[in-house]
């Protein structure tokens, strides 16, 4: 554990949030929201509320257990104070499961605190309300009881520091699309969004009980599907694989990958495992059905994915990310498991849905025909 003070974060914010541009600014929101989502993943939270206030501060509320207020014995401080004032303390307790925060890949709430003019946390726990305030990362007063409550949960309000960020105006669109994505990936969760900067306030609620199936359906809105959405979810070796895909009458592929709710923009082992196995199985089918003859070359991966919209979401207990923006999943075992599950599940499906199989292979043939003509 790195026990540097939060001054280190204020001195070199880029090291912790990538940049101090609008992108870095939005990472603050996602880091706080992702902590609430982690509580949902743990099974204790069903509702999250995100508000942009008139003064451009952000409020995030959840109905989870509340950040623990008991004394953390290592630090001799309430656990909540450790979360907000010690670097890298964010993901260090609770343990187990798939706990990895998204935006900053788990650097934690203390970084948000360090880069905020002020931050206030309110916790509802044990029938009591507790509050602590920080300014530029510094504790303003010891955690205090401020009243009674009949529920549990956490509320965080923060104002990004104008000394740190080039621009501090939040983009409602960016935040909303990220919240919608989070709702697709967590079907049990309801996320409310309010933008109080405008009159009347803008409001939206995201709840997607059909999860990534609905995500694929919505991505394909306005397009012409050629078969039903295929969906599977299975765990092997402690890694969970969840996939949804559907072909449309288009000459593009749109495959989005996620690991522990984090969008893997640069792809990685899960995506490669999916693509490679999918190509193999489809070529096998094409030969069995006589669509490819003995003398024919195999379909390429691009042929096989012609018209495909897919979501590949994995949960990994110890994900590693590499690449320019640290958004490329690097764990070999994630690829192995996606490949193995995909092999089993797509054959189970296509063996029973021959019409879907033929529609998919027709998309591959269409691509191969054009490719061969170009060659
Ligand atoms: F980022 C953050 F820390 F500021 C933050 C944390 C912000 C928000 C809006 C919510 C949360 C948060 C944390 N919600 N719920 C939790 N849960 C815990 O921290 C927690 C509660 C109980 C236990 C336990 O083992 O009893 C463990 C944990 C990690």
Coordinates of C-alpha atoms and ligand atoms in Angstrom, one line a residue:
X1 CA 0.0 0.0 0.0
X2 CA 1.3 3.4 -1.0
X3 CA 1.0 5.8 2.0
X4 CA 1.8 9.0 0.2
X5 CA -0.3 11.9 1.1
X6 CA -2.9 13.3 -1.3
X7 CA -0.5 16.2 -2.2
X8 CA 1.1 13.7 -4.6
X9 CA -2.2 13.5 -6.4
X10 CA -2.6 17.3 -6.6
X11 CA 1.0 17.7 -7.8
X12 CA 0.7 15.3 -10.7
X13 CA -3.1 14.6 -11.3
X14 CA -2.4 13.2 -14.7
X15 CA -0.6 10.3 -13.1
X16 CA -3.8 9.3 -11.4
X17 CA -6.7 10.3 -13.7
X18 CA -4.9 10.3 -17.1
X19 CA -5.5 14.0 -17.8
X20 CA -6.9 17.2 -16.4
X21 CA -9.0 17.7 -19.5
X22 CA -12.8 17.1 -19.7
X23 CA -12.1 13.4 -19.9
X24 CA -10.2 13.4 -16.6
X25 CA -13.0 15.6 -15.1
X26 CA -15.6 13.0 -16.0
X27 CA -13.4 10.2 -14.5
X28 CA -14.1 11.7 -11.1
X29 CA -17.9 11.1 -11.5
X30 CA -17.3 7.5 -12.8
X31 CA -15.0 6.7 -10.0
X32 CA -17.6 7.6 -7.4
X33 CA -20.4 5.9 -9.3
X34 CA -18.4 2.8 -9.8
X35 CA -17.9 2.5 -6.0
X36 CA -21.7 2.4 -5.6
X37 CA -21.9 -0.1 -8.5
X38 CA -19.4 -2.3 -6.6
X39 CA -21.8 -2.3 -3.7
X40 CA -24.5 -3.4 -6.2
X41 CA -22.2 -6.2 -7.5
X42 CA -21.7 -7.3 -3.9
X43 CA -25.5 -7.7 -3.8
X44 CA -26.4 -4.9 -1.4
X45 CA -27.4 -2.0 -3.6
X46 CA -30.3 -1.6 -6.1
X47 CA -30.6 2.1 -6.6
X48 CA -28.1 4.9 -7.5
X49 CA -28.9 8.5 -7.9
X50 CA -26.6 10.9 -9.8
X51 CA -27.2 14.6 -9.8
X52 CA -25.4 17.5 -11.4
X53 CA -26.2 20.5 -9.1
X54 CA -26.6 24.1 -10.1
X55 CA -23.1 24.9 -8.8
X56 CA -21.6 22.1 -11.0
X57 CA -21.0 19.9 -8.0
X58 CA -21.9 16.2 -8.4
X59 CA -24.0 14.2 -5.9
X60 CA -24.1 10.4 -5.9
X61 CA -26.4 8.5 -3.6
X62 CA -26.8 4.7 -3.2
X63 CA -28.9 2.5 -1.0
X64 CA -26.2 0.1 0.0
X65 CA -24.8 -0.8 3.4
X66 CA -23.0 2.5 3.8
X67 CA -19.2 2.9 3.8
X68 CA -18.1 1.4 7.2
X69 CA -17.7 4.0 9.9
X70 CA -15.9 1.7 12.5
X71 CA -12.3 2.2 13.3
X72 CA -9.9 0.7 10.9
X73 CA -7.2 -0.7 13.2
X74 CA -4.2 -0.3 10.9
X75 CA -4.9 3.4 10.4
X76 CA -6.6 4.1 13.8
X77 CA -9.3 6.1 11.9
X78 CA -12.9 5.4 10.8
X79 CA -12.8 3.3 7.7
X80 CA -14.6 6.0 5.7
X81 CA -11.8 8.5 6.5
X82 CA -9.3 5.9 5.3
X83 CA -11.2 5.6 2.0
X84 CA -11.1 9.3 1.4
X85 CA -7.7 10.3 2.7
X86 CA -5.3 7.5 2.0
X87 CA -4.2 6.8 -1.5
X88 CA -5.0 3.4 -2.9
X89 CA -7.2 2.5 0.1
X90 CA -10.3 2.5 -2.0
X91 CA -10.3 -1.2 -3.1
X92 CA -8.4 -2.6 -0.2
X93 CA -11.1 -3.8 2.1
X94 CA -14.2 -5.8 1.6
X95 CA -12.1 -8.3 -0.2
X96 CA -12.9 -11.1 -2.6
X97 CA -15.4 -11.1 -5.5
X98 CA -14.9 -9.0 -8.6
X99 CA -14.4 -5.7 -6.9
X100 CA -12.6 -3.4 -9.3
X101 CA -13.7 0.2 -9.8
X102 CA -14.0 1.3 -13.3
X103 CA -13.1 4.9 -14.2
X104 CA -9.7 5.1 -12.7
X105 CA -9.2 1.3 -12.5
X106 CA -9.5 1.4 -8.7
X107 CA -7.4 4.3 -7.7
X108 CA -10.2 5.2 -5.5
X109 CA -12.3 7.9 -3.9
X110 CA -9.2 9.5 -2.3
X111 CA -8.1 10.7 -5.7
X112 CA -11.5 12.3 -6.3
X113 CA -11.2 13.9 -2.9
X114 CA -7.7 15.2 -3.5
X115 CA -8.9 16.9 -6.8
X116 CA -12.1 18.4 -5.3
X117 CA -12.4 21.9 -3.9
X118 CA -14.6 20.2 -1.3
X119 CA -16.2 16.8 -0.8
X120 CA -18.9 15.8 1.7
X121 CA -19.8 12.2 2.6
X122 CA -22.9 11.3 4.5
X123 CA -23.5 7.7 5.6
X124 CA -26.7 6.1 6.8
X125 CA -25.8 3.1 9.0
X126 CA -26.9 1.6 12.3
X127 CA -29.9 3.9 12.5
X128 CA -27.6 7.0 12.5
X129 CA -26.3 9.5 10.0
X130 CA -22.6 10.3 9.9
X131 CA -20.9 13.1 8.0
X132 CA -17.4 14.2 7.2
X133 CA -16.2 17.1 5.0
X134 CA -12.9 17.6 3.2
X135 CA -11.4 20.5 1.3
X136 CA -8.7 19.8 -1.3
X137 CA -8.3 16.4 0.4
X138 CA -7.9 17.8 4.0
X139 CA -10.2 16.7 6.8
X140 CA -12.3 19.6 8.0
X141 CA -13.6 17.8 11.2
X142 CA -13.6 14.3 12.6
X143 CA -16.5 12.0 11.4
X144 CA -19.5 13.1 13.3
X145 CA -23.1 11.9 14.0
X146 CA -25.6 14.3 12.6
X147 CA -28.9 12.6 13.3
X148 CA -31.0 9.5 13.0
X149 CA -32.1 7.5 9.9
X150 CA -34.4 4.6 9.0
X151 CA -32.3 3.3 6.1
X152 CA -28.7 2.5 5.0
X153 CA -26.7 4.0 2.2
X154 CA -23.9 6.4 1.1
X155 CA -24.1 10.0 -0.3
X156 CA -21.1 11.8 -1.7
X157 CA -21.2 15.4 -3.0
X158 CA -18.1 17.0 -4.5
X159 CA -17.0 20.0 -6.5
X160 CA -14.1 19.5 -8.9
X161 CA -11.2 21.9 -8.2
X162 CA -10.9 24.8 -10.7
X163 CA -7.2 25.0 -9.8
X164 CA -6.7 21.5 -11.2
X165 CA -9.0 21.1 -14.2
X166 CA -8.8 23.1 -17.4
X167 CA -12.6 23.0 -17.7
X168 CA -15.0 22.0 -15.0
X169 CA -18.3 22.0 -16.9
X170 CA -19.8 18.5 -16.9
X171 CA -21.3 17.1 -20.1
X172 CA -24.7 15.6 -19.3
X173 CA -24.6 13.5 -22.5
X174 CA -21.4 11.8 -21.6
X175 CA -22.5 11.0 -18.1
X176 CA -25.9 9.8 -19.3
X177 CA -24.5 7.4 -21.8
X178 CA -22.1 6.0 -19.3
X179 CA -24.9 5.5 -16.8
X180 CA -27.0 3.8 -19.4
X181 CA -24.1 1.4 -20.2
X182 CA -23.7 0.7 -16.5
X183 CA -27.5 -0.2 -16.3
X184 CA -27.2 -2.6 -19.2
X185 CA -24.3 -4.4 -17.5
X186 CA -26.0 -4.5 -14.1
X187 CA -29.6 -5.6 -14.8
X188 CA -30.6 -5.5 -11.1
X189 CA -29.7 -1.8 -10.8
X190 CA -31.8 1.3 -11.3
X191 CA -29.9 4.5 -12.0
X192 CA -31.6 7.9 -11.7
X193 CA -30.0 11.0 -13.3
X194 CA -30.9 14.6 -12.8
X195 CA -29.3 17.7 -14.2
X196 CA -30.3 20.7 -12.1
X197 CA -28.3 23.2 -14.1
X198 CA -31.2 23.8 -16.4
X199 CA -34.8 24.9 -15.8
X200 CA -36.8 22.7 -15.7
X201 CA -34.3 20.0 -14.5
X202 CA -33.5 17.2 -17.0
X203 CA -34.2 13.7 -15.6
X204 CA -33.7 10.2 -16.9
X205 CA -33.9 6.7 -15.3
X206 CA -31.9 3.8 -16.5
X207 CA -33.1 0.3 -15.7
X208 CA -32.4 -2.6 -18.1
X209 CA -33.7 -5.9 -16.7
X210 CA -32.8 -7.6 -20.0
X211 CA -29.2 -6.6 -19.6
X212 CA -26.7 -7.0 -22.5
X213 CA -29.5 -8.6 -24.6
X214 CA -31.2 -5.2 -24.5
X215 CA -27.9 -3.5 -25.2
X216 CA -27.5 -5.4 -28.4
X217 CA -31.2 -4.8 -29.3
X218 CA -30.7 -1.1 -28.8
X219 CA -27.4 -0.9 -30.7
X220 CA -29.3 -2.5 -33.6
X221 CA -32.2 -0.1 -33.5
X222 CA -33.0 1.1 -37.0
X223 CA -31.1 -1.8 -38.6
X224 CA -32.5 -5.0 -40.1
X225 CA -31.8 -8.0 -38.0
X226 CA -31.3 -11.3 -39.9
X227 CA -31.7 -13.6 -36.9
X228 CA -32.6 -13.7 -33.1
X229 CA -30.3 -12.4 -30.4
X230 CA -28.1 -15.2 -29.1
X231 CA -27.3 -15.0 -25.4
X232 CA -25.2 -17.1 -23.0
X233 CA -23.7 -16.7 -19.5
X234 CA -21.4 -19.2 -17.9
X235 CA -18.6 -19.4 -15.3
X236 CA -15.5 -21.5 -15.6
X237 CA -12.4 -21.4 -13.3
X238 CA -13.8 -18.5 -11.4
X239 CA -14.2 -16.3 -14.5
X240 CA -17.7 -15.4 -15.7
X241 CA -18.5 -15.0 -19.4
X242 CA -21.6 -13.2 -20.7
X243 CA -22.2 -12.7 -24.4
X244 CA -25.0 -11.4 -26.5
X245 CA -24.9 -11.1 -30.3
X246 CA -27.1 -10.5 -33.3
X247 CA -26.5 -10.1 -37.0
X248 CA -28.0 -7.3 -39.0
X249 CA -28.0 -6.6 -42.8
X250 CA -24.9 -4.3 -42.8
X251 CA -21.3 -4.6 -43.8
X252 CA -19.9 -3.7 -40.4
X253 CA -19.1 -5.4 -37.1
X254 CA -19.6 -3.8 -33.7
X255 CA -18.2 -5.8 -30.9
X256 CA -17.9 -4.2 -27.5
X257 CA -15.9 -5.8 -24.7
X258 CA -16.1 -5.3 -20.9
X259 CA -14.3 -6.6 -17.9
X260 CA -15.8 -6.1 -14.5
X261 CA -18.0 -3.4 -15.9
X262 CA -15.0 -1.6 -17.5
X263 CA -15.3 -0.9 -21.2
X264 CA -12.2 -2.3 -22.8
X265 CA -11.8 0.1 -25.7
X266 CA -8.5 -1.6 -26.9
X267 CA -10.0 -5.1 -26.7
X268 CA -7.8 -7.8 -25.3
X269 CA -7.8 -11.5 -24.5
X270 CA -11.6 -11.8 -24.0
X271 CA -12.3 -10.3 -27.4
X272 CA -9.6 -12.3 -29.2
X273 CA -10.8 -15.5 -27.6
X274 CA -14.3 -14.8 -28.7
X275 CA -13.4 -13.9 -32.3
X276 CA -11.0 -16.8 -32.8
X277 CA -13.3 -19.5 -31.6
X278 CA -16.3 -18.0 -33.4
X279 CA -14.4 -18.1 -36.7
X280 CA -13.4 -21.7 -36.1
X281 CA -16.8 -23.0 -35.3
X282 CA -18.5 -21.1 -38.2
X283 CA -16.0 -22.5 -40.7
X284 CA -16.7 -26.0 -39.3
X285 CA -20.4 -25.4 -39.8
X286 CA -19.9 -24.0 -43.3
X287 CA -18.1 -27.2 -44.3
X288 CA -20.6 -29.5 -42.6
X289 CA -23.4 -27.7 -44.5
X290 CA -21.5 -27.8 -47.8
X291 CA -21.5 -24.0 -47.9
X292 CA -17.7 -24.3 -48.1
X293 CA -16.5 -27.0 -50.4
X294 CA -13.3 -29.0 -49.9
X295 CA -11.3 -26.8 -52.3
X296 CA -12.7 -23.5 -50.8
X297 CA -10.6 -21.5 -48.4
X298 CA -12.0 -20.8 -44.9
X299 CA -14.0 -17.7 -44.2
X300 CA -11.8 -15.0 -42.6
X301 CA -12.7 -13.6 -39.2
X302 CA -13.9 -10.4 -40.9
X303 CA -16.2 -12.5 -43.2
X304 CA -17.7 -14.4 -40.2
X305 CA -18.3 -11.1 -38.3
X306 CA -19.9 -9.3 -41.2
X307 CA -23.0 -7.6 -39.8
X308 CA -22.4 -8.8 -36.2
X309 CA -23.3 -6.7 -33.2
X310 CA -21.9 -8.2 -30.0
X311 CA -21.3 -7.6 -26.3
X312 CA -18.6 -9.7 -24.6
X313 CA -18.6 -9.1 -20.9
X314 CA -16.3 -11.0 -18.5
X315 CA -15.9 -10.9 -14.7
X316 CA -12.4 -11.6 -13.6
X317 CA -11.2 -11.7 -9.9
X318 CA -7.8 -10.1 -10.8
X319 CA -8.0 -8.3 -14.1
X320 CA -4.9 -6.7 -15.6
X321 CA -5.1 -3.9 -18.2
X322 CA -2.5 -2.8 -20.6
X323 CA -2.2 -0.6 -23.7
X324 CA -2.1 3.2 -24.4
X325 CA -5.1 3.9 -22.3
X326 CA -5.0 0.8 -20.0
X327 CA -8.2 -0.5 -21.6
X328 CA -6.8 -3.7 -23.1
X329 CA -7.5 -6.9 -21.0
X330 CA -4.3 -8.8 -20.6
X331 CA -5.2 -12.0 -18.7
X332 CA -4.6 -15.1 -20.8
X333 CA -7.1 -17.1 -18.7
X334 CA -9.9 -14.8 -19.7
X335 CA -9.3 -15.6 -23.4
X336 CA -9.2 -19.3 -22.6
X337 CA -12.5 -19.3 -20.7
X338 CA -14.3 -17.1 -23.3
X339 CA -13.1 -19.4 -26.0
X340 CA -14.2 -22.6 -24.2
X341 CA -17.6 -21.3 -23.2
X342 CA -18.2 -19.8 -26.7
X343 CA -17.3 -23.1 -28.3
X344 CA -19.9 -25.0 -26.2
X345 CA -22.6 -22.4 -26.2
X346 CA -22.8 -21.4 -29.8
X347 CA -22.9 -25.0 -30.9
X348 CA -25.7 -25.7 -28.4
X349 CA -27.6 -22.8 -29.9
X350 CA -26.9 -23.2 -33.6
X351 CA -27.5 -27.0 -33.5
X352 CA -31.0 -26.2 -32.4
X353 CA -31.5 -23.0 -34.6
X354 CA -30.6 -24.0 -38.1
X355 CA -32.3 -20.9 -39.7
X356 CA -30.2 -18.6 -37.5
X357 CA -27.1 -20.5 -38.5
X358 CA -27.9 -20.2 -42.2
X359 CA -28.6 -16.5 -41.8
X360 CA -25.2 -15.9 -40.1
X361 CA -23.4 -18.0 -42.7
X362 CA -25.1 -16.0 -45.5
X363 CA -23.6 -12.9 -44.0
X364 CA -20.2 -14.5 -44.1
X365 CA -20.7 -15.6 -47.7
X366 CA -21.7 -12.1 -48.7
X367 CA -18.5 -10.7 -47.3
X368 CA -16.4 -13.5 -48.8
X369 CA -17.8 -12.9 -52.2
X370 CA -16.9 -9.2 -52.2
X371 CA -13.5 -10.0 -50.7
X372 CA -12.7 -12.6 -53.3
X373 CA -13.8 -10.3 -56.1
X374 CA -11.5 -7.6 -54.7
X375 CA -8.6 -10.1 -54.4
Ligands
LIG1 F1 -16.3 6.2 -3.7 C1 -16.8 6.4 -2.6 F2 -16.1 5.8 -1.7 F3 -16.9 7.7 -2.3 C2 -18.2 5.8 -2.5 C3 -18.5 4.6 -1.9 C4 -19.2 6.6 -3.1 C5 -20.5 6.1 -3.1 C6 -21.6 6.9 -3.7 C7 -20.8 4.9 -2.5 C8 -19.8 4.1 -1.9 C9 -20.2 2.9 -1.3 C10 -19.3 2.0 -0.6 N1 -21.4 2.4 -1.3 N2 -21.4 1.3 -0.6 C11 -20.1 1.0 -0.1 N3 -19.9 -0.1 0.6 C12 -18.8 -0.3 1.4 O1 -17.8 0.5 1.4 C13 -18.8 -1.5 2.2 C14 -19.8 -1.7 3.1 C15 -19.8 -2.7 4.0 C16 -18.8 -3.7 3.9 C17 -18.7 -4.8 4.9 O2 -17.9 -5.7 4.7 O3 -19.5 -4.9 5.8 C18 -17.7 -3.5 3.0 C19 -17.8 -2.4 2.2 C20 -16.6 -2.2 1.2

